[in-house]
mmCIF file of C-alpha atoms in Angstrom:
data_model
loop_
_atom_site.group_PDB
_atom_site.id
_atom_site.type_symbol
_atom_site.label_atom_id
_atom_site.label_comp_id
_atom_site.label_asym_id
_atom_site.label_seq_id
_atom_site.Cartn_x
_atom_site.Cartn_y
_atom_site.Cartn_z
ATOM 1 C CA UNK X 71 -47.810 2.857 50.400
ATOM 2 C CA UNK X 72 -50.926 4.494 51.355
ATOM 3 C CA UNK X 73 -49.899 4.997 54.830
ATOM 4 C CA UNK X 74 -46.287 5.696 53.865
ATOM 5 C CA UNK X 75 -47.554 8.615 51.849
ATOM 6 C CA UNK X 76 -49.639 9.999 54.619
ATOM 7 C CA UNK X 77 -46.379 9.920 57.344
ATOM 8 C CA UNK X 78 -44.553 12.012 54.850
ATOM 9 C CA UNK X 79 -47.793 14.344 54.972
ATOM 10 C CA UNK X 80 -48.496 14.251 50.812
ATOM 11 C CA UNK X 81 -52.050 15.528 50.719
ATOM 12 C CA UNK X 82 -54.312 13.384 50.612
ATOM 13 C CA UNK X 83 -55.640 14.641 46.947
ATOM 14 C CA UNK X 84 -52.231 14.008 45.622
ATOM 15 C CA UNK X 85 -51.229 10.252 47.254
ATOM 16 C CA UNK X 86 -52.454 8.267 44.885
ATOM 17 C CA UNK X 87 -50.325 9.789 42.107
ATOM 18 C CA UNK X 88 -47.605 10.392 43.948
ATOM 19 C CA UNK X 89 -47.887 5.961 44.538
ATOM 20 C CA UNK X 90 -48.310 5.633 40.350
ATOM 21 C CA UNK X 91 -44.986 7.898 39.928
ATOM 22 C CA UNK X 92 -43.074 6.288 42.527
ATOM 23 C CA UNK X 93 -44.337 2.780 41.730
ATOM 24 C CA UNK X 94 -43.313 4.065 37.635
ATOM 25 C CA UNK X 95 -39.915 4.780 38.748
ATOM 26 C CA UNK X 96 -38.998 2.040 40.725
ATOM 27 C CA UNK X 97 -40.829 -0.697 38.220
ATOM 28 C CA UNK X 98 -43.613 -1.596 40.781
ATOM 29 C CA UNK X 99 -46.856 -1.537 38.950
ATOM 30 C CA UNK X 100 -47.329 -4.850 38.189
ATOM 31 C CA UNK X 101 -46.873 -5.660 41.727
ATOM 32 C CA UNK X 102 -48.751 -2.871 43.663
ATOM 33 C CA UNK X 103 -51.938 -5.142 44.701
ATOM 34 C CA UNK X 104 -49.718 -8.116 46.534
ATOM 35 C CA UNK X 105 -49.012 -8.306 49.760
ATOM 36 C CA UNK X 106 -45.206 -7.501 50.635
ATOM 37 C CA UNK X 107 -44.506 -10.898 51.993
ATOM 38 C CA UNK X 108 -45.416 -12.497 49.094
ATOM 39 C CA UNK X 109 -42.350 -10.871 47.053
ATOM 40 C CA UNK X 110 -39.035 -11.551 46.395
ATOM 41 C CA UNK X 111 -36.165 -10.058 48.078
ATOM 42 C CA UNK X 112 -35.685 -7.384 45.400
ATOM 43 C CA UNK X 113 -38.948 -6.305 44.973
ATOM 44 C CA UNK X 114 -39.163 -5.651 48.923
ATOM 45 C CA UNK X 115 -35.854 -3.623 48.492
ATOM 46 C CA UNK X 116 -37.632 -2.102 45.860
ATOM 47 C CA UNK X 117 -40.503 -1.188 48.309
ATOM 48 C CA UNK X 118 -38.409 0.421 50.759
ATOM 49 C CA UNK X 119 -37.086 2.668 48.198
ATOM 50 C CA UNK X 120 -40.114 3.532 47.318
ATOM 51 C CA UNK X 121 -41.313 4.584 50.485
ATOM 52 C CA UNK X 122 -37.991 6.253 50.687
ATOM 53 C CA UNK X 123 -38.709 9.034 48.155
ATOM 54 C CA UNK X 124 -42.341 8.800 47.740
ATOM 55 C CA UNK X 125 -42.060 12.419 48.829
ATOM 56 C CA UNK X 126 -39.183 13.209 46.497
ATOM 57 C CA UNK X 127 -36.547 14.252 48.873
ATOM 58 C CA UNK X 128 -33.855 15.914 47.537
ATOM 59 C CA UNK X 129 -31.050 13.427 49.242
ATOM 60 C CA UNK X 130 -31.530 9.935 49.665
ATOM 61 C CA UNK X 131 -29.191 7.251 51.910
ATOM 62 C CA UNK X 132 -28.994 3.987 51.068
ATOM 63 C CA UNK X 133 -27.843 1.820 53.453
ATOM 64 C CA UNK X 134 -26.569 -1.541 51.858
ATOM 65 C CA UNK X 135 -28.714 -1.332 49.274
ATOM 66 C CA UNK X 136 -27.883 -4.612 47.471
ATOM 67 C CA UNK X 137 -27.397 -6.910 49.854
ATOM 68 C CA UNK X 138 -28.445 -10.263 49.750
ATOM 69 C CA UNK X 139 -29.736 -9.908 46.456
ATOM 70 C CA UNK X 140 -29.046 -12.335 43.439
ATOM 71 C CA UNK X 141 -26.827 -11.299 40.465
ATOM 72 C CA UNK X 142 -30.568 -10.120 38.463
ATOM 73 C CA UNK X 143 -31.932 -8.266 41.705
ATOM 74 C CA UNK X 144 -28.510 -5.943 42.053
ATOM 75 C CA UNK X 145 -28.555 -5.325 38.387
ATOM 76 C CA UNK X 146 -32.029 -4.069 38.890
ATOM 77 C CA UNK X 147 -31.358 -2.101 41.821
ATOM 78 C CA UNK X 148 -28.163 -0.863 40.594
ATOM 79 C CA UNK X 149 -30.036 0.240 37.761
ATOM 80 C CA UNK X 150 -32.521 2.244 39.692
ATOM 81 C CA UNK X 151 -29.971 3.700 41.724
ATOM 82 C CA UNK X 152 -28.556 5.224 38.671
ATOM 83 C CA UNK X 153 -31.775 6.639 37.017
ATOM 84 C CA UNK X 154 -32.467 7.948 40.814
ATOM 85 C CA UNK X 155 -29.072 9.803 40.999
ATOM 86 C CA UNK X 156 -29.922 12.158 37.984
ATOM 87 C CA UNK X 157 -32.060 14.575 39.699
ATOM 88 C CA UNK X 158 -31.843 14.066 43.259
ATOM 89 C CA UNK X 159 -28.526 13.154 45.047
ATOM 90 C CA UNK X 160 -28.249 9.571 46.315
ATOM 91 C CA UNK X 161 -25.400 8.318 49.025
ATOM 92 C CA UNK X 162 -24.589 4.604 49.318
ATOM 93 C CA UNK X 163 -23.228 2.981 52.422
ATOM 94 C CA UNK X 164 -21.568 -0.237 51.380
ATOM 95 C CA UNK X 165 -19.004 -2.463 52.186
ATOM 96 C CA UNK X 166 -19.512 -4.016 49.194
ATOM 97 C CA UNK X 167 -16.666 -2.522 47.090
ATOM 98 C CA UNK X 168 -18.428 -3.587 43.577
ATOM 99 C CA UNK X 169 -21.270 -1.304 44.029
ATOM 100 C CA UNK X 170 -18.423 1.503 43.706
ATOM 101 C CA UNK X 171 -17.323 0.825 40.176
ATOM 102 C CA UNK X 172 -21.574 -0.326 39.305
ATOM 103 C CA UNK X 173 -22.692 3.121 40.742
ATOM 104 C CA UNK X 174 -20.343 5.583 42.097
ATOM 105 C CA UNK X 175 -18.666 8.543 40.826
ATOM 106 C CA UNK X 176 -17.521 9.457 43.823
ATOM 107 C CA UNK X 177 -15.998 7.693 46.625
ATOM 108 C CA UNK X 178 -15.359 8.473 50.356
ATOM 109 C CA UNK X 179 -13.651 5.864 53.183
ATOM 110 C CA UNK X 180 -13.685 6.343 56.584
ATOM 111 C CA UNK X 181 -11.824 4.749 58.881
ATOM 112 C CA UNK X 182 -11.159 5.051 62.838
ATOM 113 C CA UNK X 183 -13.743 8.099 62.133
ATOM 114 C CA UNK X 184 -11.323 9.725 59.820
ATOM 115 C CA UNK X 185 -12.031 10.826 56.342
ATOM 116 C CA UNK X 186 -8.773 9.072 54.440
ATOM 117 C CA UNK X 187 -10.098 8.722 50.705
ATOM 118 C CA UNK X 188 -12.512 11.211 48.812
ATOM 119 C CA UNK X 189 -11.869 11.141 44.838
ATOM 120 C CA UNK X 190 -13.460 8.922 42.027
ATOM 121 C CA UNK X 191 -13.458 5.583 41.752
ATOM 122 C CA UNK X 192 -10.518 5.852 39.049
ATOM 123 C CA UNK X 193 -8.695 7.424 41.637
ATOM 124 C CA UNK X 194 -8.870 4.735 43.853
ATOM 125 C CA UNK X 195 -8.107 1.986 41.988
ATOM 126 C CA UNK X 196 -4.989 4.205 40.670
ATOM 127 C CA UNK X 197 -3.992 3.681 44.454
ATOM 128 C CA UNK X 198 -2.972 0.271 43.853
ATOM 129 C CA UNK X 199 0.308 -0.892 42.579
ATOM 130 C CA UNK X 200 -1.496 -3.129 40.608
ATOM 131 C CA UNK X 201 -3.600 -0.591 38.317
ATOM 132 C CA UNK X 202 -1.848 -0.545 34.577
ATOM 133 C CA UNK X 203 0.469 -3.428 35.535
ATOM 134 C CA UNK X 204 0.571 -5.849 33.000
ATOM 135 C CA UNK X 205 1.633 -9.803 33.830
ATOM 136 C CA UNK X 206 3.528 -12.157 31.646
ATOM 137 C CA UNK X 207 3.156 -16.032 31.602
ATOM 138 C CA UNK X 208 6.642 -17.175 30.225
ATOM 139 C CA UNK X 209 7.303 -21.258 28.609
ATOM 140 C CA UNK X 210 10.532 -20.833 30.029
ATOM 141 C CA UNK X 211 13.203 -18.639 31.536
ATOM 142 C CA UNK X 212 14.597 -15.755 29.547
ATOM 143 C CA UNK X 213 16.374 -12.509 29.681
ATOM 144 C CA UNK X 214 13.452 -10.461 31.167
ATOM 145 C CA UNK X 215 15.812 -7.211 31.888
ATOM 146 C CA UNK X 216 14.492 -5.354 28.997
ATOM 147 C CA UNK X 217 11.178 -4.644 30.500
ATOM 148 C CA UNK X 218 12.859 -2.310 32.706
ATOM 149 C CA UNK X 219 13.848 -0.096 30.510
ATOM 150 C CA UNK X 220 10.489 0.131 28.660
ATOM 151 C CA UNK X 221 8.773 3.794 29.261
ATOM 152 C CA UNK X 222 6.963 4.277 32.154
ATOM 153 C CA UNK X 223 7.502 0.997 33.931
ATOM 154 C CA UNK X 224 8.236 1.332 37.548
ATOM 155 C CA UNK X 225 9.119 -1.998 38.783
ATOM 156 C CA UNK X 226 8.734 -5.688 38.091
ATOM 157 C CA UNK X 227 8.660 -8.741 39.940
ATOM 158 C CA UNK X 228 8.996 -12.803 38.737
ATOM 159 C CA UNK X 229 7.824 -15.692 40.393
ATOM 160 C CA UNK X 230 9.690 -18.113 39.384
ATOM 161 C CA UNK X 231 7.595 -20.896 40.731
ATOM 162 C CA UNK X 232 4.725 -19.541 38.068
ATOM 163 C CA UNK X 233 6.811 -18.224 35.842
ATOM 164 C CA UNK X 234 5.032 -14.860 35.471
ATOM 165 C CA UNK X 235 6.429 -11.543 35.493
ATOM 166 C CA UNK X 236 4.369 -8.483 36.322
ATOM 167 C CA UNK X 237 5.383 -5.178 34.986
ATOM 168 C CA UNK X 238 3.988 -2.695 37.213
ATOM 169 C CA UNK X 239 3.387 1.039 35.137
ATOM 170 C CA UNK X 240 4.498 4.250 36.558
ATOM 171 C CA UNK X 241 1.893 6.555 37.949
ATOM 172 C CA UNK X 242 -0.830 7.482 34.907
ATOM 173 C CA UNK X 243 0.983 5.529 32.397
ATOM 174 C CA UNK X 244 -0.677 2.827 30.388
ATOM 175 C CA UNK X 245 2.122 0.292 29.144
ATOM 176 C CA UNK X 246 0.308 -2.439 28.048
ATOM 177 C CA UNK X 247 1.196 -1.451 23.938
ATOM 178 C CA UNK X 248 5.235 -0.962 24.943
ATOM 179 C CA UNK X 249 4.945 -3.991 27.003
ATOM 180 C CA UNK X 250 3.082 -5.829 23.643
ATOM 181 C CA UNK X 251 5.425 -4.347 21.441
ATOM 182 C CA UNK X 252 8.565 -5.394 23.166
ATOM 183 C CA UNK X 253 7.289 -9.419 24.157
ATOM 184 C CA UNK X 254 7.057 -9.068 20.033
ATOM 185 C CA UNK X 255 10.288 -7.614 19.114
ATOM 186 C CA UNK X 256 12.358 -9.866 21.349
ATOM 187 C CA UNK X 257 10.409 -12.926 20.380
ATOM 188 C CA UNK X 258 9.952 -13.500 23.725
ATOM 189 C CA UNK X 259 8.836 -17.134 24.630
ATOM 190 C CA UNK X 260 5.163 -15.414 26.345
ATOM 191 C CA UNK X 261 2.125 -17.901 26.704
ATOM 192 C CA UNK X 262 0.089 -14.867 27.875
ATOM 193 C CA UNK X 263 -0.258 -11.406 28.613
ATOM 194 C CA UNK X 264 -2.764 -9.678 30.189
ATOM 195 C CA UNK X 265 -3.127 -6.440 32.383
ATOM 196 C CA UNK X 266 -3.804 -7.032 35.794
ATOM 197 C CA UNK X 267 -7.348 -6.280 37.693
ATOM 198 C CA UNK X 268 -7.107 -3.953 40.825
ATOM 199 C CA UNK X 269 -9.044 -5.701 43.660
ATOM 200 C CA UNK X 270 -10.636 -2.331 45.765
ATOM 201 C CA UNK X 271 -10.787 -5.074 48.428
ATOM 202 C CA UNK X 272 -7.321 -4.965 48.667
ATOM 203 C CA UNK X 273 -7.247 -1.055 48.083
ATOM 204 C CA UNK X 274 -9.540 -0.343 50.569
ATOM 205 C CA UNK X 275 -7.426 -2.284 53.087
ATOM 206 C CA UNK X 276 -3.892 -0.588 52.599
ATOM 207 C CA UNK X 277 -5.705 2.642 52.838
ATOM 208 C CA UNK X 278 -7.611 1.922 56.678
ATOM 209 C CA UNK X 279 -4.712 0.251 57.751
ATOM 210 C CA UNK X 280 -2.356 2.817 57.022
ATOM 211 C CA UNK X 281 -4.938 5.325 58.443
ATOM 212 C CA UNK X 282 -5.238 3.102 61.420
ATOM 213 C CA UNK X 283 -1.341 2.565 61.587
ATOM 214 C CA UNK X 284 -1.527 6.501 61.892
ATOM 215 C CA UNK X 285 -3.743 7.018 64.394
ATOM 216 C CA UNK X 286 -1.600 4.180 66.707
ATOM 217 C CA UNK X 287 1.881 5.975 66.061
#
């Protein structure tokens, strides 16, 4: 860290301090006098970030920041990368769509060097047609046609292999309570109900396709 500190030319008076804060911030005290390839994966990703703003830069790019890491080591760095963002800004390149909802508030996709998403993460997962939908698992076939007319439902669709309907909500409308309300009303023969999960896998996929679909036509 020594010699990090020097490359970003931090007097040499002020180093060692500037090696207490940064080791402070990024919870490496207890681990300043081993050698690096003695730790664990997430302490070395710590150690890079370290040497990353040992010099307090205003910006800081993370590239992949949690990868390879064990459930533990991304809550940990996750968890730094939050305290980091409030005073200095902090950009993470991922592919791993997780680290949007565990860190982001905002989110940009590029695809076939094209900007074709910049908005929040609630924004994106609003793109799906799966965000408020709510799914039903029926005991048996019954008259289902009332859903449709519940406010703000869109659309529905039953597999009748499963037997589960999903209800999918109009744009900004929660329905789960009308959908609730009216499986109770009708005595409707529901095992369970629950409101789906939007996959940003999936999200992020119609959106660079389409973009790339786009570009070809």
């Amino acid at each position: 860290m020594f010699f990090i500190g020097k490359m970003r030319k931090i007097p040499r008076s002020q180093i060692k301090s500037a090696i207490a804060k940064v080791a402070q911030q990024v919870e490496l005290s207890d681990v300043l006098n081993k050698r690096i390839e003695n730790l664990s994966k997430g302490f070395k990703r710590r150690v890079g970030i370290a040497q990353a703003i040992i010099h307090n830069p205003e910006i800081l790019i993370l590239d992949e920041p949690t990868d390879g890491l064990d459930p533990n080591q991304k809550y940990q760095v996750r968890r730094l990368i939050q305290n980091l963002a409030s005073d200095k800004m902090v950009i993470v390149s991922t592919h791993i769509l997780e680290e949007v909802s565990a860190v982001c508030n905002r989110v940009i996709i590029i695809a076939e060097g094209k900007k074709c998403f910049d908005d929040t993460p609630e924004k994106l997962r609003a793109c799906s047609k799966y965000h408020n939908a709510v799914t039903l698992k029926l005991s048996y076939l019954s008259d289902i046609s009332g859903l449709l007319e519940l406010e703000g439902v869109a659309d529905m669709e039953h597999d009748r292999k499963t037997n589960k309907v999903t209800i999918f909500a109009e744009p900004g409308k929660n329905i789960l309570s009308q959908v609730t309300t009216h499986v109770q009303s009708q005595q409707m023969p529901v095992d369970m109900i629950y409101p789906e999960e939007v996959k940003l896998d999936d999200v992020f996929r119609e959106i660079t396709l389409y973009n790339k679909e786009e570009a070809i036509a």
